[in-house]
């Protein structure tokens, strides 16, 4: 009987951290499942267990009688040799380095579509190791004169002086920003513009996730020169 793989099964596998989804020759993969697997970085691989067992039997490598539970180095060598010679292994993709996010690019025009659900954040250095702040730049100076990315703040506060212009869109939670002695609050859906030269305090008593755009794109280089 044919087995059907749906998009929900692919999503469940990705949520468990699986990068490979094993199937056999009788498996049917829906178009939705294929598209979601590509977006989430899940690769379909053909299960070669049955074929390998067949090879072992034909090679006369299974032991009989009282020696079934003994480990025979010669047998192990022959099994490994048979498995490596299995042509099915050539269809298994080589492992790839994990990327911080997936994006589709059109080199001629410079178009770049970042798949937001695949973005993995890293620690943002605020100068205070006690803060819980993370970010990921998804558009850099190699792409544009502007940079853009995601930033999260969790129950933390830190001071920052901008040597660049910045626009922020609150995606989740709430942000408090203090400038010139006044504190302002921004919530989901709000847009902030922070002028160049501003000295601000970013904070969130709970959690906030925002998408930022800066100009110029080399803001990190400018901060290092301060």
Coordinates of C-alpha atoms in Angstrom, one line a residue:
X1 CA 0.0 0.0 0.0
X2 CA 1.2 3.5 -0.9
X3 CA 2.1 5.8 2.0
X4 CA 1.1 9.5 1.7
X5 CA 3.3 12.2 3.3
X6 CA 1.5 15.4 4.0
X7 CA 2.6 19.0 4.9
X8 CA 1.6 18.4 8.5
X9 CA 4.0 15.5 8.8
X10 CA 6.8 17.6 7.4
X11 CA 6.0 20.4 9.8
X12 CA 6.0 18.0 12.8
X13 CA 9.3 16.6 11.8
X14 CA 10.9 20.1 11.4
X15 CA 9.5 21.1 14.9
X16 CA 11.4 18.1 16.3
X17 CA 14.6 19.3 14.7
X18 CA 14.7 16.6 12.0
X19 CA 16.6 17.6 8.9
X20 CA 15.9 14.3 7.0
X21 CA 12.6 12.6 6.4
X22 CA 13.0 8.9 5.6
X23 CA 10.7 7.5 2.9
X24 CA 10.6 4.3 0.8
X25 CA 9.8 3.6 -2.8
X26 CA 6.1 3.3 -2.1
X27 CA 5.8 6.7 -0.6
X28 CA 3.8 9.5 -2.3
X29 CA 4.8 13.1 -1.3
X30 CA 2.2 15.8 -1.7
X31 CA 3.1 19.0 -3.5
X32 CA 2.4 21.0 -0.3
X33 CA 4.7 18.7 1.6
X34 CA 7.5 19.2 -0.9
X35 CA 7.1 23.0 -0.9
X36 CA 7.1 23.2 3.0
X37 CA 10.1 20.8 3.2
X38 CA 12.1 23.1 0.9
X39 CA 11.2 26.1 2.9
X40 CA 12.0 24.5 6.3
X41 CA 15.2 22.8 5.0
X42 CA 13.9 19.2 5.4
X43 CA 15.4 16.7 2.9
X44 CA 13.6 13.5 1.8
X45 CA 15.9 10.4 1.9
X46 CA 15.1 6.9 0.7
X47 CA 15.3 4.3 3.5
X48 CA 17.9 1.7 2.5
X49 CA 17.4 -0.6 5.5
X50 CA 15.5 -3.3 3.6
X51 CA 17.9 -3.3 0.7
X52 CA 20.9 -3.5 3.1
X53 CA 19.4 -6.5 4.9
X54 CA 18.9 -8.3 1.5
X55 CA 22.6 -7.7 0.7
X56 CA 23.7 -9.1 4.0
X57 CA 21.6 -12.3 3.5
X58 CA 22.9 -12.8 0.0
X59 CA 26.5 -12.4 1.2
X60 CA 26.1 -15.3 3.6
X61 CA 27.0 -13.2 6.5
X62 CA 24.3 -14.2 9.0
X63 CA 25.6 -16.6 11.7
X64 CA 23.7 -19.8 12.8
X65 CA 23.6 -21.8 16.0
X66 CA 25.2 -20.8 19.3
X67 CA 27.4 -18.0 17.6
X68 CA 24.4 -15.7 16.9
X69 CA 25.3 -13.3 19.7
X70 CA 29.0 -13.2 19.2
X71 CA 30.7 -10.2 17.5
X72 CA 32.7 -11.3 14.5
X73 CA 35.1 -8.6 13.2
X74 CA 35.2 -10.2 9.8
X75 CA 31.4 -10.2 9.6
X76 CA 31.3 -6.5 10.5
X77 CA 33.9 -5.7 7.8
X78 CA 31.8 -7.5 5.2
X79 CA 28.6 -5.8 6.3
X80 CA 30.2 -2.4 6.1
X81 CA 31.7 -3.2 2.7
X82 CA 28.3 -4.4 1.4
X83 CA 26.5 -1.3 2.7
X84 CA 29.1 1.1 1.1
X85 CA 28.6 -0.7 -2.2
X86 CA 24.9 -0.2 -2.0
X87 CA 23.9 2.1 -5.0
X88 CA 21.1 3.5 -2.9
X89 CA 23.6 5.4 -0.8
X90 CA 24.6 7.6 -3.8
X91 CA 21.1 9.2 -3.7
X92 CA 21.5 10.3 -0.1
X93 CA 22.5 14.0 -0.1
X94 CA 25.7 15.0 1.7
X95 CA 25.2 16.9 5.0
X96 CA 25.3 20.6 4.6
X97 CA 26.3 23.3 7.0
X98 CA 23.5 24.8 8.9
X99 CA 22.7 28.3 7.7
X100 CA 21.3 31.2 9.8
X101 CA 18.3 31.5 7.5
X102 CA 17.0 30.5 4.1
X103 CA 16.5 33.0 1.3
X104 CA 15.7 33.0 -2.4
X105 CA 17.8 35.4 -4.5
X106 CA 17.7 36.6 -8.0
X107 CA 21.3 37.6 -8.8
X108 CA 20.6 39.7 -11.9
X109 CA 18.2 42.1 -10.1
X110 CA 19.4 41.7 -6.6
X111 CA 16.0 40.6 -5.3
X112 CA 16.2 38.7 -2.0
X113 CA 13.3 37.0 -0.2
X114 CA 14.2 35.9 3.4
X115 CA 12.1 33.1 4.8
X116 CA 11.3 34.6 8.1
X117 CA 10.3 31.3 9.8
X118 CA 13.8 29.9 9.2
X119 CA 15.7 32.8 10.8
X120 CA 17.9 31.7 13.7
X121 CA 19.0 34.4 16.1
X122 CA 22.3 34.8 17.9
X123 CA 23.4 36.8 21.0
X124 CA 23.6 40.6 20.5
X125 CA 26.5 42.2 22.3
X126 CA 25.0 45.1 24.3
X127 CA 28.2 45.5 26.5
X128 CA 26.4 43.9 29.4
X129 CA 26.5 40.1 29.6
X130 CA 23.5 40.1 31.9
X131 CA 21.1 41.2 29.2
X132 CA 19.1 38.7 27.2
X133 CA 19.2 40.3 23.7
X134 CA 19.4 38.4 20.3
X135 CA 19.4 39.4 16.7
X136 CA 20.1 38.3 13.1
X137 CA 20.9 40.6 10.2
X138 CA 19.2 39.3 7.0
X139 CA 20.1 42.2 4.7
X140 CA 23.7 43.4 4.9
X141 CA 26.1 45.9 3.3
X142 CA 26.8 43.2 0.7
X143 CA 23.2 43.5 -0.4
X144 CA 22.2 47.1 0.0
X145 CA 23.1 50.6 1.3
X146 CA 20.6 49.7 4.1
X147 CA 20.8 46.8 6.5
X148 CA 17.8 45.0 8.1
X149 CA 17.2 42.2 10.5
X150 CA 15.4 40.9 13.6
X151 CA 16.0 41.8 17.2
X152 CA 14.5 40.4 20.5
X153 CA 14.8 41.7 24.0
X154 CA 13.6 39.6 26.9
X155 CA 13.3 41.2 30.4
X156 CA 16.4 43.3 29.7
X157 CA 17.5 46.9 29.3
X158 CA 20.5 48.5 27.7
X159 CA 21.9 51.9 26.6
X160 CA 22.8 52.5 23.0
X161 CA 24.1 55.5 21.0
X162 CA 23.2 55.5 17.3
X163 CA 25.7 56.7 14.7
X164 CA 23.1 55.8 12.0
X165 CA 19.4 56.2 11.3
X166 CA 17.0 53.4 12.3
X167 CA 13.4 52.3 11.7
X168 CA 11.8 49.6 13.8
X169 CA 8.5 47.7 13.4
X170 CA 7.2 45.9 16.5
X171 CA 6.3 42.4 15.6
X172 CA 5.5 40.9 19.0
X173 CA 5.3 42.2 22.6
X174 CA 6.1 45.7 23.8
X175 CA 9.1 48.0 23.7
X176 CA 10.1 50.9 26.0
X177 CA 12.5 53.5 24.6
X178 CA 13.9 56.3 26.7
X179 CA 15.4 59.4 25.0
X180 CA 16.2 62.8 26.5
X181 CA 14.8 61.8 29.8
X182 CA 11.4 60.8 28.4
X183 CA 10.2 57.2 28.1
X184 CA 7.9 56.1 25.2
X185 CA 6.1 52.8 24.8
X186 CA 5.6 50.9 21.5
X187 CA 3.4 47.9 20.9
X188 CA 2.7 45.3 18.2
X189 CA 2.2 47.0 14.8
X190 CA 3.8 50.3 15.9
X191 CA 6.7 51.8 13.8
X192 CA 9.6 53.8 15.3
X193 CA 12.1 56.2 13.7
X194 CA 15.2 56.8 15.7
X195 CA 17.4 59.7 14.3
X196 CA 21.2 59.4 13.9
X197 CA 23.1 60.6 17.0
X198 CA 20.4 59.6 19.5
X199 CA 21.3 58.2 22.9
X200 CA 18.6 55.8 23.9
X201 CA 17.7 53.1 26.4
X202 CA 16.0 50.1 24.9
X203 CA 14.1 47.9 27.3
X204 CA 11.3 45.3 27.7
X205 CA 9.8 44.2 31.0
X206 CA 8.6 41.0 29.3
X207 CA 9.5 40.3 25.7
X208 CA 9.6 42.2 22.4
X209 CA 10.5 41.1 18.8
X210 CA 11.1 43.8 16.2
X211 CA 12.3 44.1 12.7
X212 CA 14.8 46.9 12.1
X213 CA 16.2 48.8 9.1
X214 CA 19.3 50.9 9.4
X215 CA 21.0 53.4 7.2
X216 CA 23.8 53.2 6.3
X217 CA 24.3 49.5 6.2
X218 CA 27.7 49.4 7.8
X219 CA 26.4 50.4 11.2
X220 CA 28.5 47.8 13.0
X221 CA 31.7 49.3 11.4
X222 CA 30.6 52.8 12.5
X223 CA 30.0 51.6 16.1
X224 CA 33.4 50.0 16.3
X225 CA 35.0 53.3 15.3
X226 CA 33.3 55.2 18.2

